[in-house]
Amino acid sequence: QAQLVESGGGSVKPGGSLRLSCAASGFIFSDYYMSWIRQAPGKGLEWISYISSSGGSTYFADSVKGRFTISRDNAKNSLYLQMNSLRAEDTAIYYCARDLFKSFHGWFDPWGQGTLVTVSS
Amino acid sequence: QSVLTQPPSVSAAPGQKVTISCSGSSSNVQYNYVSWYQQFPGTAPKLLIYDNNKRPSGIPDRFSGSKSGTSATLGITGLQTGDEADYYCETWDTSLSAGVFGGGTKVTVL
């Protein structure tokens, strides 16, 4: 059964950096597009980035473009989100999610349990 | 302000039907696939509908999806107390080159 587990969340000061990880198991990780989606406290979902199965193609929401980088290590079955120049509005639970099928459609299943990032002075 | 517009809340009695609308534009809903997610408090979202109207295995047929023009709709029939959750629509926006979610709709069973 496909499973995703995020880690790396925590508290950081504005302007700081954090690197999130997502460990995948139960499926052939290198076959699937992967995404990061976040949810601010009490707010809705916000898609922030996706990466192709090979890692050669990436997309970002305007809200994080130029500050966040998505990457993957298919040998380690892991997805990463490097977050720089963090702002208070980046405070959220960050979820990693797999695409449902082996090509990009933006249908997210499964999701990880999420990791909380708090940006505060 | 979300690119996709959903009503903040809908409600109905047990056994009844609710529909949740998701209004977008020609750069997102009209020409791209819509998916729907269910989220209970404190848990990760779960895929309910993909490709506008298809259900992943394990999702009961009480949940249905449709799309017409720039709007999509999630329907829930035979409403149960266990359906009380937040529901989100999502699609790709070609102009933004980004995924976009609706603001979410809270379903309350009266």
Short mmCIF file of C-alpha atoms in Angstrom, two decimals:
data_model
loop_
_atom_site.label_atom_id
_atom_site.label_comp_id
_atom_site.label_asym_id
_atom_site.label_seq_id
_atom_site.Cartn_x
_atom_site.Cartn_y
_atom_site.Cartn_z
CA GLN A 1 0.00 0.00 0.00
CA ALA A 2 1.35 3.37 -1.01
CA GLN A 3 2.43 5.50 1.93
CA LEU A 4 3.99 8.93 2.33
CA VAL A 5 5.58 10.28 5.50
CA GLU A 6 6.69 13.90 5.80
CA SER A 7 9.32 15.20 8.18
CA GLY A 8 11.41 18.29 8.77
CA GLY A 9 8.78 20.72 9.96
CA GLY A 10 9.34 23.00 12.90
CA SER A 11 9.63 26.60 14.03
CA VAL A 12 11.79 29.09 12.18
CA LYS A 13 12.25 32.86 12.23
CA PRO A 14 11.20 35.04 9.32
CA GLY A 15 13.88 35.02 6.65
CA GLY A 16 15.06 31.58 7.71
CA SER A 17 15.21 28.30 5.83
CA LEU A 18 13.84 24.82 6.29
CA ARG A 19 14.01 21.60 4.30
CA LEU A 20 11.07 19.22 4.29
CA SER A 21 11.35 15.57 3.35
CA CYS A 22 8.76 13.05 2.23
CA ALA A 23 9.60 9.35 2.41
CA ALA A 24 7.67 7.14 0.02
CA SER A 25 6.99 3.44 0.29
CA GLY A 26 4.71 0.79 -1.17
CA PHE A 27 5.03 1.89 -4.80
CA ILE A 28 7.65 2.55 -7.47
CA PHE A 29 8.49 6.11 -6.51
CA SER A 30 10.38 6.89 -9.71
CA ASP A 31 7.23 6.27 -11.79
CA TYR A 32 5.13 9.07 -10.29
CA TYR A 33 4.83 12.84 -10.30
CA MET A 34 4.83 14.28 -6.80
CA SER A 35 3.44 17.48 -5.32
CA TRP A 36 3.59 19.64 -2.22
CA ILE A 37 0.36 21.16 -0.94
CA ARG A 38 -0.04 23.28 2.16
CA GLN A 39 -2.79 24.41 4.49
CA ALA A 40 -2.51 27.44 6.72
CA PRO A 41 -4.16 27.12 10.16
CA GLY A 42 -7.92 27.22 9.74
CA LYS A 43 -7.63 27.88 6.01
CA GLY A 44 -8.06 25.98 2.76
CA LEU A 45 -5.66 23.96 0.67
CA GLU A 46 -3.01 25.61 -1.48
CA TRP A 47 -1.05 23.74 -4.15
CA ILE A 48 2.53 24.97 -4.13
CA SER A 49 4.68 22.75 -6.32
CA TYR A 50 5.04 19.60 -8.37
CA ILE A 51 7.91 17.66 -9.84
CA SER A 52 7.94 15.18 -12.68
CA SER A 53 8.87 11.55 -12.16
CA SER A 54 12.42 12.12 -13.42
CA GLY A 55 12.81 15.44 -11.65
CA GLY A 56 13.36 17.25 -14.90
CA SER A 57 10.22 19.36 -14.76
CA THR A 58 8.99 21.49 -11.89
CA TYR A 59 6.22 24.02 -11.35
CA PHE A 60 5.58 26.44 -8.49
CA ALA A 61 2.78 28.63 -7.27
CA ASP A 62 3.51 32.34 -7.57
CA SER A 63 3.39 32.63 -3.77
CA VAL A 64 6.57 30.55 -3.40
CA LYS A 65 8.30 30.97 -6.75
CA GLY A 66 11.94 31.96 -6.34
CA ARG A 67 11.96 31.04 -2.65
CA PHE A 68 11.10 27.33 -2.64
CA THR A 69 12.78 24.50 -4.53
CA ILE A 70 11.37 21.02 -5.07
CA SER A 71 13.60 18.03 -5.71
CA ARG A 72 13.59 14.26 -5.46
CA ASP A 73 16.00 11.40 -5.01
CA ASN A 74 14.53 8.39 -6.75
CA ALA A 75 17.25 6.13 -5.38
CA LYS A 76 16.17 7.07 -1.85
CA ASN A 77 12.41 7.15 -2.59
CA SER A 78 12.34 10.66 -1.24
CA LEU A 79 10.84 14.03 -2.12
CA TYR A 80 12.14 17.32 -0.77
CA LEU A 81 11.03 20.92 -0.40
CA GLN A 82 13.73 23.48 0.30
CA MET A 83 12.12 26.60 1.71
CA ASN A 84 14.15 29.82 1.87
CA SER A 85 13.31 33.40 2.84
CA LEU A 86 10.41 32.14 4.91
CA ARG A 87 7.60 34.51 5.81
CA ALA A 88 4.88 34.44 8.45
CA GLU A 89 2.35 33.61 5.72
CA ASP A 90 4.24 30.38 4.97
CA THR A 91 3.04 29.02 8.32
CA ALA A 92 1.06 25.92 7.43
CA ILE A 93 0.82 22.17 7.46
CA TYR A 94 2.75 20.91 4.44
CA TYR A 95 1.55 17.76 2.73
CA CYS A 96 3.30 15.73 0.09
CA ALA A 97 1.05 13.89 -2.33
CA ARG A 98 1.47 11.47 -5.19
CA ASP A 99 -0.33 11.69 -8.47
CA LEU A 100 -2.97 8.99 -8.80
CA PHE A 101 -1.54 7.61 -12.04
CA LYS A 102 1.88 7.45 -13.64
CA SER A 103 1.39 10.65 -15.59
CA PHE A 104 0.57 14.13 -14.46
CA HIS A 105 -3.08 14.94 -14.00
CA GLY A 106 -3.03 16.71 -10.67
CA TRP A 107 -5.14 14.04 -8.97
CA PHE A 108 -3.55 13.66 -5.56
CA ASP A 109 -3.65 10.25 -3.95
CA PRO A 110 -2.30 9.28 -1.50
CA TRP A 111 -1.34 12.15 0.81
CA GLY A 112 1.07 12.13 3.69
CA GLN A 113 -0.02 13.04 7.21
CA GLY A 114 1.56 16.48 6.92
CA THR A 115 4.29 18.35 8.78
CA LEU A 116 3.76 21.70 10.50
CA VAL A 117 5.93 24.68 9.65
CA THR A 118 5.66 27.74 11.89
CA VAL A 119 7.36 30.99 10.88
CA SER A 120 7.44 33.43 13.76
CA SER A 121 9.84 35.79 15.44
CA GLN B 1 -9.23 34.85 -2.69
CA SER B 2 -9.34 31.43 -4.40
CA VAL B 3 -9.26 31.06 -8.16
CA LEU B 4 -12.07 28.51 -7.85
CA THR B 5 -15.22 29.60 -6.01
CA GLN B 6 -17.10 27.26 -3.69
CA PRO B 7 -19.92 28.04 -1.25
CA PRO B 8 -18.55 28.25 2.31
CA SER B 9 -21.14 25.82 3.62
CA VAL B 10 -24.04 23.57 2.68
CA SER B 11 -26.33 21.53 4.89
CA ALA B 12 -29.10 18.97 4.70
CA ALA B 13 -30.82 16.35 6.80
CA PRO B 14 -29.64 12.74 6.94
CA GLY B 15 -30.64 10.81 3.85
CA GLN B 16 -30.99 13.94 1.75
CA LYS B 17 -28.78 15.16 -1.07
CA VAL B 18 -26.36 18.07 -1.18
CA THR B 19 -24.51 19.57 -4.11
CA ILE B 20 -21.37 21.66 -3.94
CA SER B 21 -20.50 23.94 -6.81
CA CYS B 22 -17.03 24.88 -7.99
CA SER B 23 -16.94 27.86 -10.31
CA GLY B 24 -13.91 28.66 -12.39
CA SER B 25 -13.03 29.94 -15.83
CA SER B 26 -11.86 28.93 -19.28
CA SER B 27 -8.27 28.76 -18.03
CA ASN B 28 -9.01 26.14 -15.42
CA VAL B 29 -12.30 24.22 -14.96
CA GLN B 30 -13.56 24.45 -18.52
CA TYR B 31 -10.65 22.71 -20.23
CA ASN B 32 -8.97 20.77 -17.46
CA TYR B 33 -9.86 17.81 -15.28
CA VAL B 34 -11.47 18.52 -11.92
CA SER B 35 -10.88 16.52 -8.76
CA TRP B 36 -12.61 16.66 -5.39
CA TYR B 37 -11.23 16.02 -1.90
CA GLN B 38 -12.79 15.30 1.47
CA GLN B 39 -11.05 16.43 4.64
CA PHE B 40 -11.97 15.70 8.24
CA PRO B 41 -10.58 17.96 10.99
CA GLY B 42 -6.98 17.18 11.82
CA THR B 43 -6.50 14.73 8.98
CA ALA B 44 -5.07 14.80 5.47
CA PRO B 45 -7.42 15.27 2.52
CA LYS B 46 -8.69 12.22 0.65
CA LEU B 47 -9.38 11.96 -3.07
CA LEU B 48 -13.10 11.52 -3.75
CA ILE B 49 -13.48 12.25 -7.46
CA TYR B 50 -10.97 12.54 -10.30
CA ASP B 51 -11.24 13.19 -14.02
CA ASN B 52 -14.42 15.22 -13.35
CA ASN B 53 -16.62 12.25 -12.49
CA LYS B 54 -14.62 9.11 -11.66
CA ARG B 55 -14.40 7.57 -8.21
CA PRO B 56 -11.25 5.86 -6.89
CA SER B 57 -11.76 2.37 -5.59
CA GLY B 58 -13.38 2.35 -2.18
CA ILE B 59 -15.34 5.57 -2.65
CA PRO B 60 -19.08 4.85 -2.44
CA ASP B 61 -21.32 5.75 -5.36
CA ARG B 62 -23.18 8.19 -3.09
CA PHE B 63 -20.47 10.61 -4.21
CA SER B 64 -20.63 11.87 -7.78
CA GLY B 65 -18.98 14.54 -9.88
CA SER B 66 -19.99 16.44 -12.96
CA LYS B 67 -18.79 19.36 -15.01
CA SER B 68 -20.42 21.78 -17.41
CA GLY B 69 -18.56 24.68 -18.94
CA THR B 70 -16.69 26.62 -16.28
CA SER B 71 -18.42 24.94 -13.33
CA ALA B 72 -18.08 21.59 -11.64
CA THR B 73 -20.35 19.99 -9.08
CA LEU B 74 -19.92 17.42 -6.34
CA GLY B 75 -23.05 15.59 -5.29
CA ILE B 76 -23.55 13.58 -2.14
CA THR B 77 -26.71 11.50 -1.87
CA GLY B 78 -28.03 9.58 1.12
CA LEU B 79 -26.28 12.04 3.42
CA GLN B 80 -24.79 10.51 6.56
CA THR B 81 -23.43 12.10 9.73
CA GLY B 82 -20.05 10.68 8.75
CA ASP B 83 -20.07 12.90 5.66
CA GLU B 84 -19.63 16.02 7.80
CA ALA B 85 -16.33 17.35 6.52
CA ASP B 86 -14.73 19.99 4.35
CA TYR B 87 -14.77 19.43 0.60
CA TYR B 88 -12.42 20.99 -1.94
CA CYS B 89 -12.37 21.09 -5.73
CA GLU B 90 -9.08 21.28 -7.60
CA THR B 91 -7.84 21.59 -11.14
CA TRP B 92 -4.95 22.87 -13.20
CA ASP B 93 -4.94 26.48 -14.33
CA THR B 94 -3.37 26.77 -17.75
CA SER B 95 -2.80 30.53 -17.52
CA LEU B 96 -1.12 30.32 -14.13
CA SER B 97 0.68 27.03 -14.94
CA ALA B 98 -0.29 26.00 -11.43
CA GLY B 99 -2.71 23.81 -9.56
CA VAL B 100 -5.61 25.65 -7.96
CA PHE B 101 -8.00 24.68 -5.19
CA GLY B 102 -11.39 26.04 -4.31
CA GLY B 103 -11.78 27.70 -0.94
CA GLY B 104 -13.55 24.68 0.49
CA THR B 105 -17.12 23.89 1.53
CA LYS B 106 -18.16 22.67 4.95
CA VAL B 107 -20.93 20.07 4.82
CA THR B 108 -23.19 19.93 7.86
CA VAL B 109 -25.71 17.17 8.45
CA LEU B 110 -28.68 18.65 10.31
#
